[in-house]
Amino acid sequence: MNPAQRVNLQRLLAPRHIVFIGGDSAVFAAGQCAAGHFGGEIWGLNPQPNRFGAIPSFTSVQALPEAPDAVFLAVPRQGVPAVITELREKGAGGIVCYSAGFGELGDDGANLEGKLITACGNMALAGPNVFGLLNYITGAHLWPFSHGGKPVEHGPAVISQSGMLSGYLLTNRRSVQFSYVIGAGNQSVLGVEDYLDYLVDDPAVTGFGLYIETLRDIPRFAEAVGRALDRGVPVVALKAGRSALAAQTALTHTGSLAGQDAFYQSLFDRIGVARVSTPSLLLETLQMLTAAGAPRGRRLAAFTCSGGDVAMLADCAEQEGLVFNPPDSVTKRNLRQWLPEIATVGNPL
Amino acid sequence: MNPAQRVNLQRLLAPRHIVFIGGDSAVFAAGQCAAGHFGGEIWGLNPQPNRFGAIPSFTSVQALPEAPDAVFLAVPRQGVPAVITELREKGAGGIVCYSAGFGELGDDGANLEGKLITACGNMALAGPNVFGLLNYITGAHLWPFSHGGKPVEHGPAVISQSGMLSGYLLTNRRSVQFSYVIGAGNQSVLGVEDYLDYLVDDPAVTGFGLYIETLRDIPRFAEAVGRALDRGVPVVALKAGRSALAAQTALTHTGSLAGQDAFYQSLFDRIGVARVSTPSLLLETLQMLTAAGAPRGRRLAAFTCSGGDVAMLADCAEQEGLVFNPPDSVTKRNLRQWLPEIATVGNPL
């Protein structure tokens, strides 16, 4: 990410104006954004006039009243490079490219993706083959599906190479409320490490939840994680692609090679990324680390209503190398006063 | 379990009359049973007359109109053996002993538990230190807490050494509806293998979900599991006590020694018990096996909406030794007709 791209990413993530370009998906995304609390301007763009109802709309990039800070692009894939060129010439900031059918399709798509990259110049581009981004701080949503969630002042940010996974995370009932949800898609221009690098400096972001299939720039990723941890902002990653099959399918998902899993594991261990294996664990770990902070050691105390809970907790803890030290005699005596005769005083309690 | 105990267990699980003996817990349990669809008689028993409101109540075991098939017993622990003796003399069938404070308290409690066992004779006794049992087929509920759930004609049965865990399972939102929920508690008289052995012959039971800390009679357990599998009824077990700490706390939970985990694992592998590690997995596995049956092999096909799902599925499957074979050319051609151009045809799809 060069300095010009960084400025354009800032425009994309905190836009004064957003233009939605395309048919049904763009119309839905624009309507959804207009229904929220976004304070800037919202425009639609489609060759057919009035396609966007009450939202001011235009029939060409040239006709837009100003260079848009943010663009949601959902046009047929063959037309993408030409529209992006027009947007660059107009002076647009950043683009979410919802259109798919690029590198993930093989040679023909890769050729088209090359044209897309050239057309971008220094614009910030998320995707292609991406749902988009949700900004729960300002309401600058570029997202073609219902998403729930609500405005927040701060919260963990999700950066994901899977749009559907972002969708699942957004419907969580575990009271995790996000500040940003950003799709990385094919990472043709910007990648996971760029969003991380940029958002590390945003005081509204209290933690990071990452879904990763591949990273493109390990040193930059490590440097950004280091800055996050220095600020006390935890980074939790669900890294897929352990298996040979997953590594192979990642190629056809976002055109990326998932890479050696052991390498990623040792990287995460070394730089302090908490790795999880399921979406539920991603949410719970993110919630725990952002609400309570990172644990300072391996010693735990637990309070339960059930001997069964005690047994299951003890099993889990031993597997993870955690320690339940027994209470000292004073604590034991104090607890005894509060508990019924039949209770066993111990840890877990 | 001798033949007389078996007859009494049948009386406990399919009673014509239930007497609830004790204070608040017994009153609540009786009221809850009366509010359901149980077709038999419900009585209360407390030295204080009319303690059970509209439910016919008696002030002594002797005064009961008949020998009760089932008894819910919730009196202070010291009084338990005496009441049980009176019940035996009256000719009662089976008892759920909610009262706690026996073997799990150490020597003093173990002594009292010995008296309880002697007092029982051939009565069927669940517990002590047990929530009770829920019979969703007939509504014969002996359970001192709210429990949700609804009448069914068939479904999986839960047999659990943890009452609280049964409670969690009962509040599941995964649409698993149980036929029976039976607490084993301290297993002073009847244990997990007895309930299993008995219910294996009940056509209403479509599967078993077990929470186990210890088994007392491995050959009988194995024999019952074998009969269940012969009938096509799967057995899923959450066995706690892998860790040293859990094995130690099990002693103070239900007074039982959890035993060597490796031994249990090889037992389960040999006789065909599906072992799981969390309550959620217990529910999901039970639901899968009772709804779809056991898989016949290791080959899977999966259909997703997301490349991220494909990657996560592939990772999980490889870890478990499952195989996603690619579709053959005819299947591939057929699928291609139904899918958009940008979709990748494969397995997982």
JSON list of N, CA, C and O in Angstrom, two decimals, chain A residues 262-300:
[
{"chain": "A", "resi": 262, "resn": "ALA", "atom": "N", "xyz": [1.81, -25.23, 8.86]},
{"chain": "A", "resi": 262, "resn": "ALA", "atom": "CA", "xyz": [2.77, -25.19, 9.98]},
{"chain": "A", "resi": 262, "resn": "ALA", "atom": "C", "xyz": [3.48, -23.83, 10.02]},
{"chain": "A", "resi": 262, "resn": "ALA", "atom": "O", "xyz": [3.76, -23.29, 11.09]},
{"chain": "A", "resi": 263, "resn": "PHE", "atom": "N", "xyz": [3.73, -23.29, 8.85]},
{"chain": "A", "resi": 263, "resn": "PHE", "atom": "CA", "xyz": [4.35, -21.98, 8.78]},
{"chain": "A", "resi": 263, "resn": "PHE", "atom": "C", "xyz": [3.46, -20.92, 9.44]},
{"chain": "A", "resi": 263, "resn": "PHE", "atom": "O", "xyz": [3.91, -20.12, 10.26]},
{"chain": "A", "resi": 264, "resn": "TYR", "atom": "N", "xyz": [2.18, -20.93, 9.07]},
{"chain": "A", "resi": 264, "resn": "TYR", "atom": "CA", "xyz": [1.27, -19.95, 9.66]},
{"chain": "A", "resi": 264, "resn": "TYR", "atom": "C", "xyz": [1.16, -20.13, 11.17]},
{"chain": "A", "resi": 264, "resn": "TYR", "atom": "O", "xyz": [1.12, -19.17, 11.93]},
{"chain": "A", "resi": 265, "resn": "GLN", "atom": "N", "xyz": [1.11, -21.40, 11.60]},
{"chain": "A", "resi": 265, "resn": "GLN", "atom": "CA", "xyz": [0.97, -21.64, 13.04]},
{"chain": "A", "resi": 265, "resn": "GLN", "atom": "C", "xyz": [2.16, -21.04, 13.79]},
{"chain": "A", "resi": 265, "resn": "GLN", "atom": "O", "xyz": [1.99, -20.37, 14.81]},
{"chain": "A", "resi": 266, "resn": "SER", "atom": "N", "xyz": [3.37, -21.26, 13.28]},
{"chain": "A", "resi": 266, "resn": "SER", "atom": "CA", "xyz": [4.54, -20.75, 14.01]},
{"chain": "A", "resi": 266, "resn": "SER", "atom": "C", "xyz": [4.60, -19.22, 13.93]},
{"chain": "A", "resi": 266, "resn": "SER", "atom": "O", "xyz": [4.99, -18.56, 14.88]},
{"chain": "A", "resi": 267, "resn": "LEU", "atom": "N", "xyz": [4.14, -18.69, 12.80]},
{"chain": "A", "resi": 267, "resn": "LEU", "atom": "CA", "xyz": [4.06, -17.22, 12.70]},
{"chain": "A", "resi": 267, "resn": "LEU", "atom": "C", "xyz": [3.13, -16.68, 13.77]},
{"chain": "A", "resi": 267, "resn": "LEU", "atom": "O", "xyz": [3.48, -15.76, 14.53]},
{"chain": "A", "resi": 268, "resn": "PHE", "atom": "N", "xyz": [1.93, -17.25, 13.87]},
{"chain": "A", "resi": 268, "resn": "PHE", "atom": "CA", "xyz": [0.95, -16.76, 14.83]},
{"chain": "A", "resi": 268, "resn": "PHE", "atom": "C", "xyz": [1.48, -16.88, 16.26]},
{"chain": "A", "resi": 268, "resn": "PHE", "atom": "O", "xyz": [1.33, -15.98, 17.08]},
{"chain": "A", "resi": 269, "resn": "ASP", "atom": "N", "xyz": [2.10, -18.03, 16.55]},
{"chain": "A", "resi": 269, "resn": "ASP", "atom": "CA", "xyz": [2.66, -18.23, 17.89]},
{"chain": "A", "resi": 269, "resn": "ASP", "atom": "C", "xyz": [3.71, -17.16, 18.20]},
{"chain": "A", "resi": 269, "resn": "ASP", "atom": "O", "xyz": [3.76, -16.63, 19.31]},
{"chain": "A", "resi": 270, "resn": "ARG", "atom": "N", "xyz": [4.55, -16.88, 17.22]},
{"chain": "A", "resi": 270, "resn": "ARG", "atom": "CA", "xyz": [5.66, -15.97, 17.46]},
{"chain": "A", "resi": 270, "resn": "ARG", "atom": "C", "xyz": [5.18, -14.53, 17.65]},
{"chain": "A", "resi": 270, "resn": "ARG", "atom": "O", "xyz": [5.66, -13.82, 18.54]},
{"chain": "A", "resi": 271, "resn": "ILE", "atom": "N", "xyz": [4.20, -14.10, 16.84]},
{"chain": "A", "resi": 271, "resn": "ILE", "atom": "CA", "xyz": [3.82, -12.67, 16.90]},
{"chain": "A", "resi": 271, "resn": "ILE", "atom": "C", "xyz": [2.62, -12.43, 17.81]},
{"chain": "A", "resi": 271, "resn": "ILE", "atom": "O", "xyz": [2.27, -11.28, 18.05]},
{"chain": "A", "resi": 272, "resn": "GLY", "atom": "N", "xyz": [2.01, -13.48, 18.34]},
{"chain": "A", "resi": 272, "resn": "GLY", "atom": "CA", "xyz": [0.95, -13.26, 19.33]},
{"chain": "A", "resi": 272, "resn": "GLY", "atom": "C", "xyz": [-0.46, -13.19, 18.77]},
{"chain": "A", "resi": 272, "resn": "GLY", "atom": "O", "xyz": [-1.32, -12.52, 19.33]},
{"chain": "A", "resi": 273, "resn": "VAL", "atom": "N", "xyz": [-0.71, -13.86, 17.66]},
{"chain": "A", "resi": 273, "resn": "VAL", "atom": "CA", "xyz": [-2.07, -13.96, 17.13]},
{"chain": "A", "resi": 273, "resn": "VAL", "atom": "C", "xyz": [-2.75, -15.16, 17.78]},
{"chain": "A", "resi": 273, "resn": "VAL", "atom": "O", "xyz": [-2.19, -16.26, 17.81]},
{"chain": "A", "resi": 274, "resn": "ALA", "atom": "N", "xyz": [-3.94, -14.95, 18.34]},
{"chain": "A", "resi": 274, "resn": "ALA", "atom": "CA", "xyz": [-4.71, -16.05, 18.92]},
{"chain": "A", "resi": 274, "resn": "ALA", "atom": "C", "xyz": [-5.40, -16.79, 17.79]},
{"chain": "A", "resi": 274, "resn": "ALA", "atom": "O", "xyz": [-6.27, -16.24, 17.13]},
{"chain": "A", "resi": 275, "resn": "ARG", "atom": "N", "xyz": [-5.01, -18.04, 17.58]},
{"chain": "A", "resi": 275, "resn": "ARG", "atom": "CA", "xyz": [-5.62, -18.80, 16.48]},
{"chain": "A", "resi": 275, "resn": "ARG", "atom": "C", "xyz": [-6.78, -19.64, 16.98]},
{"chain": "A", "resi": 275, "resn": "ARG", "atom": "O", "xyz": [-6.69, -20.29, 18.02]},
{"chain": "A", "resi": 276, "resn": "VAL", "atom": "N", "xyz": [-7.87, -19.65, 16.24]},
{"chain": "A", "resi": 276, "resn": "VAL", "atom": "CA", "xyz": [-9.05, -20.44, 16.59]},
{"chain": "A", "resi": 276, "resn": "VAL", "atom": "C", "xyz": [-9.43, -21.31, 15.40]},
{"chain": "A", "resi": 276, "resn": "VAL", "atom": "O", "xyz": [-8.97, -21.07, 14.28]},
{"chain": "A", "resi": 277, "resn": "SER", "atom": "N", "xyz": [-10.28, -22.31, 15.65]},
{"chain": "A", "resi": 277, "resn": "SER", "atom": "CA", "xyz": [-10.58, -23.27, 14.59]},
{"chain": "A", "resi": 277, "resn": "SER", "atom": "C", "xyz": [-12.02, -23.22, 14.08]},
{"chain": "A", "resi": 277, "resn": "SER", "atom": "O", "xyz": [-12.34, -23.87, 13.09]},
{"chain": "A", "resi": 278, "resn": "THR", "atom": "N", "xyz": [-12.90, -22.46, 14.74]},
{"chain": "A", "resi": 278, "resn": "THR", "atom": "CA", "xyz": [-14.29, -22.38, 14.27]},
{"chain": "A", "resi": 278, "resn": "THR", "atom": "C", "xyz": [-14.81, -20.95, 14.40]},
{"chain": "A", "resi": 278, "resn": "THR", "atom": "O", "xyz": [-14.30, -20.17, 15.21]},
{"chain": "A", "resi": 279, "resn": "PRO", "atom": "N", "xyz": [-15.86, -20.61, 13.64]},
{"chain": "A", "resi": 279, "resn": "PRO", "atom": "CA", "xyz": [-16.46, -19.27, 13.76]},
{"chain": "A", "resi": 279, "resn": "PRO", "atom": "C", "xyz": [-16.95, -18.97, 15.19]},
{"chain": "A", "resi": 279, "resn": "PRO", "atom": "O", "xyz": [-16.80, -17.84, 15.66]},
{"chain": "A", "resi": 280, "resn": "SER", "atom": "N", "xyz": [-17.52, -19.98, 15.89]},
{"chain": "A", "resi": 280, "resn": "SER", "atom": "CA", "xyz": [-17.99, -19.74, 17.26]},
{"chain": "A", "resi": 280, "resn": "SER", "atom": "C", "xyz": [-16.83, -19.36, 18.15]},
{"chain": "A", "resi": 280, "resn": "SER", "atom": "O", "xyz": [-16.93, -18.44, 18.97]},
{"chain": "A", "resi": 281, "resn": "LEU", "atom": "N", "xyz": [-15.72, -20.06, 18.02]},
{"chain": "A", "resi": 281, "resn": "LEU", "atom": "CA", "xyz": [-14.55, -19.75, 18.83]},
{"chain": "A", "resi": 281, "resn": "LEU", "atom": "C", "xyz": [-13.96, -18.38, 18.47]},
{"chain": "A", "resi": 281, "resn": "LEU", "atom": "O", "xyz": [-13.44, -17.67, 19.33]},
{"chain": "A", "resi": 282, "resn": "LEU", "atom": "N", "xyz": [-14.07, -18.03, 17.20]},
{"chain": "A", "resi": 282, "resn": "LEU", "atom": "CA", "xyz": [-13.62, -16.70, 16.79]},
{"chain": "A", "resi": 282, "resn": "LEU", "atom": "C", "xyz": [-14.39, -15.63, 17.57]},
{"chain": "A", "resi": 282, "resn": "LEU", "atom": "O", "xyz": [-13.81, -14.73, 18.16]},
{"chain": "A", "resi": 283, "resn": "LEU", "atom": "N", "xyz": [-15.72, -15.79, 17.60]},
{"chain": "A", "resi": 283, "resn": "LEU", "atom": "CA", "xyz": [-16.56, -14.82, 18.31]},
{"chain": "A", "resi": 283, "resn": "LEU", "atom": "C", "xyz": [-16.27, -14.81, 19.81]},
{"chain": "A", "resi": 283, "resn": "LEU", "atom": "O", "xyz": [-16.09, -13.75, 20.41]},
{"chain": "A", "resi": 284, "resn": "GLU", "atom": "N", "xyz": [-16.24, -15.99, 20.42]},
{"chain": "A", "resi": 284, "resn": "GLU", "atom": "CA", "xyz": [-16.06, -16.05, 21.88]},
{"chain": "A", "resi": 284, "resn": "GLU", "atom": "C", "xyz": [-14.70, -15.52, 22.30]},
{"chain": "A", "resi": 284, "resn": "GLU", "atom": "O", "xyz": [-14.57, -14.84, 23.31]},
{"chain": "A", "resi": 285, "resn": "THR", "atom": "N", "xyz": [-13.68, -15.85, 21.51]},
{"chain": "A", "resi": 285, "resn": "THR", "atom": "CA", "xyz": [-12.33, -15.40, 21.87]},
{"chain": "A", "resi": 285, "resn": "THR", "atom": "C", "xyz": [-12.22, -13.89, 21.72]},
{"chain": "A", "resi": 285, "resn": "THR", "atom": "O", "xyz": [-11.66, -13.20, 22.58]},
{"chain": "A", "resi": 286, "resn": "LEU", "atom": "N", "xyz": [-12.78, -13.39, 20.64]},
{"chain": "A", "resi": 286, "resn": "LEU", "atom": "CA", "xyz": [-12.78, -11.95, 20.39]},
{"chain": "A", "resi": 286, "resn": "LEU", "atom": "C", "xyz": [-13.51, -11.23, 21.53]},
{"chain": "A", "resi": 286, "resn": "LEU", "atom": "O", "xyz": [-13.04, -10.21, 22.05]},
{"chain": "A", "resi": 287, "resn": "GLN", "atom": "N", "xyz": [-14.65, -11.77, 21.92]},
{"chain": "A", "resi": 287, "resn": "GLN", "atom": "CA", "xyz": [-15.45, -11.15, 22.98]},
{"chain": "A", "resi": 287, "resn": "GLN", "atom": "C", "xyz": [-14.68, -11.18, 24.30]},
{"chain": "A", "resi": 287, "resn": "GLN", "atom": "O", "xyz": [-14.62, -10.18, 25.01]},
{"chain": "A", "resi": 288, "resn": "MET", "atom": "N", "xyz": [-14.08, -12.31, 24.60]},
{"chain": "A", "resi": 288, "resn": "MET", "atom": "CA", "xyz": [-13.35, -12.44, 25.86]},
{"chain": "A", "resi": 288, "resn": "MET", "atom": "C", "xyz": [-12.18, -11.47, 25.88]},
{"chain": "A", "resi": 288, "resn": "MET", "atom": "O", "xyz": [-12.01, -10.72, 26.85]},
{"chain": "A", "resi": 289, "resn": "LEU", "atom": "N", "xyz": [-11.39, -11.45, 24.83]},
{"chain": "A", "resi": 289, "resn": "LEU", "atom": "CA", "xyz": [-10.18, -10.63, 24.82]},
{"chain": "A", "resi": 289, "resn": "LEU", "atom": "C", "xyz": [-10.50, -9.13, 24.77]},
{"chain": "A", "resi": 289, "resn": "LEU", "atom": "O", "xyz": [-9.78, -8.33, 25.35]},
{"chain": "A", "resi": 290, "resn": "THR", "atom": "N", "xyz": [-11.59, -8.76, 24.10]},
{"chain": "A", "resi": 290, "resn": "THR", "atom": "CA", "xyz": [-11.90, -7.33, 24.03]},
{"chain": "A", "resi": 290, "resn": "THR", "atom": "C", "xyz": [-12.65, -6.86, 25.27]},
{"chain": "A", "resi": 290, "resn": "THR", "atom": "O", "xyz": [-12.58, -5.70, 25.65]},
{"chain": "A", "resi": 291, "resn": "ALA", "atom": "N", "xyz": [-13.36, -7.76, 25.95]},
{"chain": "A", "resi": 291, "resn": "ALA", "atom": "CA", "xyz": [-14.10, -7.36, 27.15]},
{"chain": "A", "resi": 291, "resn": "ALA", "atom": "C", "xyz": [-13.21, -7.45, 28.39]},
{"chain": "A", "resi": 291, "resn": "ALA", "atom": "O", "xyz": [-13.21, -6.55, 29.23]},
{"chain": "A", "resi": 292, "resn": "ALA", "atom": "N", "xyz": [-12.46, -8.53, 28.51]},
{"chain": "A", "resi": 292, "resn": "ALA", "atom": "CA", "xyz": [-11.71, -8.78, 29.75]},
{"chain": "A", "resi": 292, "resn": "ALA", "atom": "C", "xyz": [-10.21, -8.61, 29.58]},
{"chain": "A", "resi": 292, "resn": "ALA", "atom": "O", "xyz": [-9.48, -8.60, 30.56]},
{"chain": "A", "resi": 293, "resn": "GLY", "atom": "N", "xyz": [-9.73, -8.45, 28.37]},
{"chain": "A", "resi": 293, "resn": "GLY", "atom": "CA", "xyz": [-8.29, -8.36, 28.14]},
{"chain": "A", "resi": 293, "resn": "GLY", "atom": "C", "xyz": [-7.67, -9.75, 28.10]},
{"chain": "A", "resi": 293, "resn": "GLY", "atom": "O", "xyz": [-8.31, -10.75, 28.42]},
{"chain": "A", "resi": 294, "resn": "ALA", "atom": "N", "xyz": [-6.41, -9.77, 27.74]},
{"chain": "A", "resi": 294, "resn": "ALA", "atom": "CA", "xyz": [-5.70, -11.05, 27.64]},
{"chain": "A", "resi": 294, "resn": "ALA", "atom": "C", "xyz": [-5.39, -11.55, 29.05]},
{"chain": "A", "resi": 294, "resn": "ALA", "atom": "O", "xyz": [-5.06, -10.77, 29.93]},
{"chain": "A", "resi": 295, "resn": "PRO", "atom": "N", "xyz": [-5.51, -12.86, 29.29]},
{"chain": "A", "resi": 295, "resn": "PRO", "atom": "CA", "xyz": [-5.14, -13.39, 30.60]},
{"chain": "A", "resi": 295, "resn": "PRO", "atom": "C", "xyz": [-3.64, -13.21, 30.83]},
{"chain": "A", "resi": 295, "resn": "PRO", "atom": "O", "xyz": [-2.86, -13.24, 29.90]},
{"chain": "A", "resi": 296, "resn": "ARG", "atom": "N", "xyz": [-3.25, -12.99, 32.10]},
{"chain": "A", "resi": 296, "resn": "ARG", "atom": "CA", "xyz": [-1.83, -12.72, 32.39]},
{"chain": "A", "resi": 296, "resn": "ARG", "atom": "C", "xyz": [-1.05, -14.00, 32.66]},
{"chain": "A", "resi": 296, "resn": "ARG", "atom": "O", "xyz": [0.16, -13.96, 32.84]},
{"chain": "A", "resi": 297, "resn": "GLY", "atom": "N", "xyz": [-1.73, -15.12, 32.79]},
{"chain": "A", "resi": 297, "resn": "GLY", "atom": "CA", "xyz": [-1.02, -16.36, 33.08]},
{"chain": "A", "resi": 297, "resn": "GLY", "atom": "C", "xyz": [-1.92, -17.54, 32.81]},
{"chain": "A", "resi": 297, "resn": "GLY", "atom": "O", "xyz": [-2.91, -17.42, 32.10]},
{"chain": "A", "resi": 298, "resn": "ARG", "atom": "N", "xyz": [-1.56, -18.68, 33.38]},
{"chain": "A", "resi": 298, "resn": "ARG", "atom": "CA", "xyz": [-2.28, -19.90, 33.09]},
{"chain": "A", "resi": 298, "resn": "ARG", "atom": "C", "xyz": [-3.21, -20.33, 34.22]},
{"chain": "A", "resi": 298, "resn": "ARG", "atom": "O", "xyz": [-3.85, -21.36, 34.15]},
{"chain": "A", "resi": 299, "resn": "ARG", "atom": "N", "xyz": [-3.23, -19.55, 35.31]},
{"chain": "A", "resi": 299, "resn": "ARG", "atom": "CA", "xyz": [-4.02, -19.96, 36.46]},
{"chain": "A", "resi": 299, "resn": "ARG", "atom": "C", "xyz": [-5.45, -19.45, 36.37]},
{"chain": "A", "resi": 299, "resn": "ARG", "atom": "O", "xyz": [-5.68, -18.27, 36.10]},
{"chain": "A", "resi": 300, "resn": "LEU", "atom": "N", "xyz": [-6.39, -20.33, 36.62]},
{"chain": "A", "resi": 300, "resn": "LEU", "atom": "CA", "xyz": [-7.81, -20.02, 36.53]},
{"chain": "A", "resi": 300, "resn": "LEU", "atom": "C", "xyz": [-8.51, -20.31, 37.84]},
{"chain": "A", "resi": 300, "resn": "LEU", "atom": "O", "xyz": [-8.12, -21.21, 38.59]}
]
